[in-house]
PDB file of C-alpha atoms in Angstrom:
ATOM      1  CA  MET A   1     104.892 104.619 165.862  1.00 56.00           C
ATOM      2  CA  THR A   2     104.429 101.136 167.411  1.00 55.00           C
ATOM      3  CA  ALA A   3     107.367  98.584 167.562  1.00 54.00           C
ATOM      4  CA  ALA A   4     105.440  96.593 165.127  1.00 55.00           C
ATOM      5  CA  GLU A   5     105.327  99.419 162.509  1.00 55.00           C
ATOM      6  CA  LEU A   6     109.023 100.052 162.899  1.00 55.00           C
ATOM      7  CA  HIS A   7     109.721  96.555 162.179  1.00 58.00           C
ATOM      8  CA  THR A   8     111.430  95.982 158.625  1.00 60.00           C
ATOM      9  CA  PRO A   9     112.673  92.740 156.591  1.00 63.00           C
ATOM     10  CA  TRP A  10     116.010  93.640 157.378  1.00 68.00           C
ATOM     11  CA  ASP A  11     115.440  93.023 161.072  1.00 70.00           C
ATOM     12  CA  ASP A  12     114.468  89.404 160.047  1.00 69.00           C
ATOM     13  CA  LEU A  13     117.767  89.236 158.380  1.00 72.00           C
ATOM     14  CA  ARG A  14     119.640  90.436 161.352  1.00 70.00           C
ATOM     15  CA  ALA A  15     117.682  87.898 163.293  1.00 70.00           C
ATOM     16  CA  GLN A  16     118.633  84.988 160.950  1.00 66.00           C
ATOM     17  CA  LEU A  17     122.289  85.725 161.090  1.00 70.00           C
ATOM     18  CA  SER A  18     122.165  85.749 164.961  1.00 68.00           C
ATOM     19  CA  ARG A  19     120.350  82.262 164.973  1.00 65.00           C
ATOM     20  CA  ILE A  20     122.805  80.891 162.533  1.00 60.00           C
ATOM     21  CA  ARG A  21     126.008  82.193 164.541  1.00 60.00           C
ATOM     22  CA  GLU A  22     124.593  80.579 167.676  1.00 63.00           C
ATOM     23  CA  ASN A  23     124.109  77.373 165.923  1.00 60.00           C
ATOM     24  CA  LEU A  24     127.531  77.259 164.427  1.00 53.00           C
ATOM     25  CA  ASP A  25     128.992  78.340 167.969  1.00 56.00           C
ATOM     26  CA  ALA A  26     127.182  75.157 169.427  1.00 54.00           C
ATOM     27  CA  LYS A  27     128.351  72.761 166.731  1.00 50.00           C
ATOM     28  CA  GLN A  28     132.070  73.857 166.690  1.00 46.00           C
ATOM     29  CA  SER A  29     132.457  74.453 170.802  1.00 47.00           C
ATOM     30  CA  ASN A  30     134.380  71.030 170.825  1.00 41.00           C
ATOM     31  CA  SER A  31     137.212  72.155 168.698  1.00 37.00           C
ATOM     32  CA  VAL A  32     139.668  74.552 170.328  1.00 42.00           C
ATOM     33  CA  ALA A  33     141.022  75.812 166.838  1.00 50.00           C
ATOM     34  CA  LEU A  34     137.493  76.713 165.790  1.00 42.00           C
ATOM     35  CA  ALA A  35     136.592  78.304 168.804  1.00 41.00           C
ATOM     36  CA  GLU A  36     139.479  80.596 168.225  1.00 52.00           C
ATOM     37  CA  ARG A  37     138.372  81.232 165.084  1.00 48.00           C
ATOM     38  CA  LEU A  38     134.805  82.110 166.259  1.00 41.00           C
ATOM     39  CA  GLN A  39     136.278  84.406 169.182  1.00 45.00           C
ATOM     40  CA  GLN A  40     138.010  86.493 166.587  1.00 51.00           C
ATOM     41  CA  ARG A  41     134.863  86.715 164.398  1.00 44.00           C
ATOM     42  CA  ALA A  42     132.880  87.814 167.319  1.00 41.00           C
ATOM     43  CA  LEU A  43     135.266  90.559 167.978  1.00 44.00           C
ATOM     44  CA  ALA A  44     135.140  91.344 164.619  1.00 43.00           C
ATOM     45  CA  PHE A  45     131.095  91.735 164.710  1.00 39.00           C
ATOM     46  CA  ARG A  46     131.463  93.991 167.472  1.00 38.00           C
ATOM     47  CA  ALA A  47     133.665  96.615 165.854  1.00 43.00           C
ATOM     48  CA  PRO A  48     131.857  99.588 164.827  1.00 40.00           C
ATOM     49  CA  VAL A  49     130.593 100.529 161.478  1.00 39.00           C
ATOM     50  CA  ALA A  50     131.480 103.943 160.367  1.00 41.00           C
ATOM     51  CA  VAL A  51     128.903 106.044 159.587  1.00 40.00           C
ATOM     52  CA  PRO A  52     129.306 108.547 157.086  1.00 41.00           C
ATOM     53  CA  THR A  53     128.862 112.261 158.093  1.00 41.00           C
ATOM     54  CA  SER A  54     127.834 113.483 154.722  1.00 46.00           C
ATOM     55  CA  PRO A  55     124.232 113.133 153.520  1.00 55.00           C
ATOM     56  CA  GLY A  56     123.351 111.071 150.580  1.00 70.00           C
ATOM     57  CA  ARG A  57     121.434 107.936 149.631  1.00 86.00           C
ATOM     58  CA  GLU A  58     122.366 104.564 151.251  1.00 88.00           C
ATOM     59  CA  THR A  59     122.007 101.074 150.007  1.00 88.00           C
ATOM     60  CA  ALA A  60     121.353  98.192 152.545  1.00 91.00           C
ATOM     61  CA  VAL A  61     123.732  95.215 151.866  1.00 92.00           C
ATOM     62  CA  VAL A  62     124.583  91.996 152.874  1.00 93.00           C
ATOM     63  CA  THR A  63     128.265  91.078 153.144  1.00 93.00           C
ATOM     64  CA  PHE A  64     129.638  87.706 152.985  1.00 93.00           C
ATOM     65  CA  THR A  65     132.794  85.899 152.122  1.00 89.00           C
ATOM     66  CA  THR A  66     133.361  82.731 149.766  1.00 85.00           C
ATOM     67  CA  GLY A  67     136.742  81.351 148.615  1.00 77.00           C
ATOM     68  CA  GLY A  68     138.635  83.685 150.499  1.00 81.00           C
ATOM     69  CA  GLU A  69     137.095  86.803 148.654  1.00 86.00           C
ATOM     70  CA  HIS A  70     134.880  89.782 150.297  1.00 90.00           C
ATOM     71  CA  PHE A  71     131.583  90.308 148.441  1.00 93.00           C
ATOM     72  CA  GLY A  72     128.079  92.359 149.139  1.00 95.00           C
ATOM     73  CA  ILE A  73     124.532  92.359 147.291  1.00 94.00           C
ATOM     74  CA  ALA A  74     121.774  94.432 148.211  1.00 93.00           C
ATOM     75  CA  ALA A  75     119.968  93.376 150.620  1.00 92.00           C
ATOM     76  CA  ARG A  76     116.490  93.912 148.626  1.00 92.00           C
ATOM     77  CA  PHE A  77     117.562  90.440 146.710  1.00 94.00           C
ATOM     78  CA  VAL A  78     117.919  88.395 149.778  1.00 93.00           C
ATOM     79  CA  LEU A  79     114.609  86.197 150.754  1.00 92.00           C
ATOM     80  CA  GLN A  80     116.378  84.475 153.719  1.00 92.00           C
ATOM     81  CA  ILE A  81     119.940  83.413 155.062  1.00 91.00           C
ATOM     82  CA  LEU A  82     119.935  79.728 156.038  1.00 90.00           C
ATOM     83  CA  PRO A  83     122.695  77.143 157.496  1.00 89.00           C
ATOM     84  CA  LEU A  84     124.060  74.903 154.807  1.00 86.00           C
ATOM     85  CA  ASP A  85     123.490  71.627 156.771  1.00 82.00           C
ATOM     86  CA  HIS A  86     123.322  69.726 153.608  1.00 83.00           C
ATOM     87  CA  TYR A  87     122.890  69.611 149.887  1.00 87.00           C
ATOM     88  CA  SER A  88     122.388  67.046 147.060  1.00 91.00           C
ATOM     89  CA  PRO A  89     124.989  66.864 144.685  1.00 91.00           C
ATOM     90  CA  VAL A  90     123.804  66.849 140.861  1.00 90.00           C
ATOM     91  CA  PRO A  91     125.842  64.522 138.488  1.00 91.00           C
ATOM     92  CA  GLY A  92     126.789  66.597 135.327  1.00 90.00           C
ATOM     93  CA  ALA A  93     126.072  69.847 136.837  1.00 92.00           C
ATOM     94  CA  PRO A  94     128.785  72.547 135.960  1.00 93.00           C
ATOM     95  CA  SER A  95     131.553  73.158 138.679  1.00 90.00           C
ATOM     96  CA  PHE A  96     129.923  76.312 139.847  1.00 92.00           C
ATOM     97  CA  ILE A  97     126.902  74.432 140.735  1.00 94.00           C
ATOM     98  CA  ARG A  98     127.610  72.746 144.336  1.00 91.00           C
ATOM     99  CA  GLY A  99     124.169  70.820 144.084  1.00 92.00           C
ATOM    100  CA  VAL A 100     120.718  71.864 145.292  1.00 94.00           C
ATOM    101  CA  VAL A 101     118.683  72.424 148.436  1.00 94.00           C
ATOM    102  CA  GLN A 102     114.825  72.627 149.050  1.00 93.00           C
ATOM    103  CA  TYR A 103     113.469  75.877 149.850  1.00 92.00           C
ATOM    104  CA  ARG A 104     109.687  76.300 150.695  1.00 90.00           C
ATOM    105  CA  GLY A 105     108.604  73.532 148.341  1.00 90.00           C
ATOM    106  CA  ALA A 106     111.153  74.573 145.477  1.00 92.00           C
ATOM    107  CA  ILE A 107     114.285  73.044 144.503  1.00 93.00           C
ATOM    108  CA  LEU A 108     116.980  75.460 144.211  1.00 95.00           C
ATOM    109  CA  SER A 109     120.666  75.381 142.640  1.00 94.00           C
ATOM    110  CA  VAL A 110     123.493  75.894 145.006  1.00 94.00           C
ATOM    111  CA  LEU A 111     125.560  78.545 143.382  1.00 94.00           C
ATOM    112  CA  ASP A 112     129.419  78.710 144.147  1.00 91.00           C
ATOM    113  CA  LEU A 113     130.243  82.321 143.034  1.00 88.00           C
ATOM    114  CA  HIS A 114     133.831  81.818 143.347  1.00 85.00           C
ATOM    115  CA  ARG A 115     133.816  79.350 140.731  1.00 86.00           C
ATOM    116  CA  LEU A 116     131.359  80.881 138.739  1.00 89.00           C
ATOM    117  CA  LEU A 117     133.678  84.105 138.599  1.00 84.00           C
ATOM    118  CA  ASN A 118     136.557  82.111 137.859  1.00 81.00           C
ATOM    119  CA  LEU A 119     138.650  83.351 140.662  1.00 76.00           C
ATOM    120  CA  PRO A 120     142.044  81.826 141.599  1.00 69.00           C
ATOM    121  CA  GLU A 121     141.488  79.097 144.047  1.00 62.00           C
ATOM    122  CA  GLN A 122     142.567  79.894 147.588  1.00 52.00           C
ATOM    123  CA  GLY A 123     142.231  76.446 149.567  1.00 46.00           C
ATOM    124  CA  LEU A 124     139.290  74.217 150.095  1.00 44.00           C
ATOM    125  CA  ALA A 125     136.080  76.111 150.541  1.00 53.00           C
ATOM    126  CA  ASP A 126     134.389  76.082 153.813  1.00 71.00           C
ATOM    127  CA  LEU A 127     130.810  76.583 153.374  1.00 78.00           C
ATOM    128  CA  HIS A 128     128.540  77.215 156.079  1.00 83.00           C
ATOM    129  CA  GLN A 129     125.594  79.382 155.052  1.00 89.00           C
ATOM    130  CA  VAL A 130     123.438  79.946 151.947  1.00 91.00           C
ATOM    131  CA  LEU A 131     121.696  83.037 150.802  1.00 93.00           C
ATOM    132  CA  ILE A 132     118.389  82.427 149.315  1.00 94.00           C
ATOM    133  CA  VAL A 133     118.302  85.211 146.662  1.00 95.00           C
ATOM    134  CA  GLN A 134     115.793  86.365 143.992  1.00 94.00           C
ATOM    135  CA  ALA A 135     116.133  88.865 141.028  1.00 92.00           C
ATOM    136  CA  GLY A 136     114.325  89.414 137.758  1.00 87.00           C
ATOM    137  CA  GLY A 137     112.108  86.352 138.657  1.00 88.00           C
ATOM    138  CA  ARG A 138     114.733  84.070 139.251  1.00 91.00           C
ATOM    139  CA  GLN A 139     115.881  82.391 142.669  1.00 94.00           C
ATOM    140  CA  ILE A 140     119.066  80.376 143.611  1.00 96.00           C
ATOM    141  CA  ALA A 141     120.905  79.617 146.749  1.00 96.00           C
ATOM    142  CA  ILE A 142     124.267  81.429 146.826  1.00 95.00           C
ATOM    143  CA  ALA A 143     126.949  79.465 148.956  1.00 92.00           C
ATOM    144  CA  ALA A 144     128.800  81.382 151.580  1.00 89.00           C
ATOM    145  CA  GLY A 145     131.587  80.650 153.731  1.00 86.00           C
ATOM    146  CA  ASP A 146     130.485  83.234 156.321  1.00 87.00           C
ATOM    147  CA  VAL A 147     127.479  85.782 156.010  1.00 89.00           C
ATOM    148  CA  GLU A 148     129.098  88.595 157.947  1.00 88.00           C
ATOM    149  CA  ASP A 149     126.432  91.566 158.366  1.00 87.00           C
ATOM    150  CA  LEU A 150     123.706  93.823 157.051  1.00 89.00           C
ATOM    151  CA  ARG A 151     124.751  97.064 156.880  1.00 89.00           C
ATOM    152  CA  MET A 152     124.188 100.471 154.971  1.00 91.00           C
ATOM    153  CA  ILE A 153     126.670 101.536 152.759  1.00 90.00           C
ATOM    154  CA  ALA A 154     126.772 105.318 151.307  1.00 90.00           C
ATOM    155  CA  ASP A 155     127.024 105.811 147.907  1.00 87.00           C
ATOM    156  CA  ASP A 156     130.207 108.160 148.274  1.00 87.00           C
ATOM    157  CA  GLN A 157     131.814 104.953 150.143  1.00 89.00           C
ATOM    158  CA  ILE A 158     131.358 102.966 146.991  1.00 88.00           C
ATOM    159  CA  GLN A 159     134.626 103.143 144.478  1.00 87.00           C
ATOM    160  CA  SER A 160     134.119 102.792 140.896  1.00 83.00           C
ATOM    161  CA  ALA A 161     134.845  98.878 139.695  1.00 73.00           C
ATOM    162  CA  PRO A 162     138.301  98.087 137.927  1.00 70.00           C
ATOM    163  CA  THR A 163     138.906  96.750 134.642  1.00 66.00           C
ATOM    164  CA  MET A 164     137.800  93.191 135.292  1.00 61.00           C
ATOM    165  CA  THR A 165     138.472  89.799 133.161  1.00 59.00           C
ATOM    166  CA  ASP A 166     136.141  88.149 130.636  1.00 60.00           C
ATOM    167  CA  GLU A 167     135.149  85.758 133.099  1.00 62.00           C
ATOM    168  CA  PHE A 168     134.185  88.490 135.684  1.00 70.00           C
ATOM    169  CA  PRO A 169     132.692  91.463 133.351  1.00 77.00           C
ATOM    170  CA  SER A 170     132.455  94.823 134.908  1.00 81.00           C
ATOM    171  CA  HIS A 171     128.767  95.275 134.608  1.00 83.00           C
ATOM    172  CA  TRP A 172     128.244  92.512 137.093  1.00 88.00           C
ATOM    173  CA  VAL A 173     130.139  94.889 139.628  1.00 89.00           C
ATOM    174  CA  LEU A 174     128.328  97.735 141.182  1.00 89.00           C
ATOM    175  CA  GLY A 175     131.521  98.808 142.786  1.00 88.00           C
ATOM    176  CA  ILE A 176     134.164  98.536 145.478  1.00 90.00           C
ATOM    177  CA  CYS A 177     134.055  99.149 149.174  1.00 89.00           C
ATOM    178  CA  ASP A 178     136.453  98.536 152.329  1.00 84.00           C
ATOM    179  CA  THR A 179     139.299  98.451 149.929  1.00 80.00           C
ATOM    180  CA  ASP A 180     138.618  94.860 148.594  1.00 84.00           C
ATOM    181  CA  ARG A 181     134.791  94.154 149.307  1.00 90.00           C
ATOM    182  CA  VAL A 182     133.186  93.656 145.831  1.00 90.00           C
ATOM    183  CA  LEU A 183     129.607  94.738 145.512  1.00 93.00           C
ATOM    184  CA  LEU A 184     127.635  92.580 142.821  1.00 93.00           C
ATOM    185  CA  ARG A 185     124.811  93.257 140.685  1.00 93.00           C
ATOM    186  CA  LEU A 186     122.784  90.077 141.446  1.00 93.00           C
ATOM    187  CA  ASP A 187     120.506  90.838 138.647  1.00 92.00           C
ATOM    188  CA  GLU A 188     123.223  91.098 136.122  1.00 92.00           C
ATOM    189  CA  ILE A 189     124.903  87.785 137.168  1.00 92.00           C
ATOM    190  CA  LEU A 190     121.768  85.938 137.106  1.00 93.00           C
ATOM    191  CA  GLN A 191     121.261  86.526 133.536  1.00 91.00           C
ATOM    192  CA  ASP A 192     124.782  84.999 132.606  1.00 89.00           C
ATOM    193  CA  GLU A 193     124.279  82.615 129.821  1.00 90.00           C
ATOM    194  CA  ARG A 194     125.955  79.650 131.914  1.00 91.00           C
ATOM    195  CA  LEU A 195     123.180  79.925 134.378  1.00 91.00           C
ATOM    196  CA  THR A 196     120.536  80.508 131.842  1.00 89.00           C
ATOM    197  CA  ALA A 197     121.669  77.073 129.971  1.00 90.00           C
ATOM    198  CA  TRP A 198     121.957  75.306 133.453  1.00 89.00           C
ATOM    199  CA  ARG A 199     118.524  76.382 134.308  1.00 83.00           C
ATOM    200  CA  SER A 200     117.096  74.924 131.059  1.00 83.00           C
ATOM    201  CA  ALA A 201     119.123  71.831 131.201  1.00 82.00           C
ATOM    202  CA  SER A 202     118.018  71.275 134.724  1.00 77.00           C
ATOM    203  CA  ALA A 203     114.088  72.077 134.060  1.00 70.00           C
ATOM    204  CA  GLY A 204     114.245  69.711 131.390  1.00 60.00           C
ATOM    205  CA  ALA A 205     115.567  66.818 133.291  1.00 62.00           C
ATOM    206  CA  ARG A 206     112.937  67.024 135.884  1.00 56.00           C
TER     207      ARG A 206
END
């Protein structure tokens, strides 16, 4: 089998992550404090990921942080990972919509998951990247503080989700891994009535 035949969309996602990290390093190199943070982040990236020894199905997951919380979504939903250089705020938009960005000729809403899930605030958001995602025929850009990795997670590493709040319903959650990382069901989240109402309102305003 040739190298071209072995190439997968996940290779493209890993390459995008690498380019984004290089750009962030260049932009932040003049700040000692930020440089220290990046050094710690680089050490974390080099830490080996445990590979399960028992056979079973695995899911490719893109892991990221936002608002101090750790999340993951199935890589099959992720079209691209981009730096969040700028976005356009939208007057009158709900708090969970940061604004809009352009992506391949389309205008996509920038979703702040932390606000949509009504999680407690943990300081100012430090948003550097967006995940362009698609599920159920819907596209949106998810704001992230840091897109951490693309990794394989075995089914036996995923724990059942605990009872959630009304704002964070259990059917949005696939499960928990790494003790505190919430694996999200993106297809369920994008059907939320608040996002549906926003899509209808924003489409009517264009």
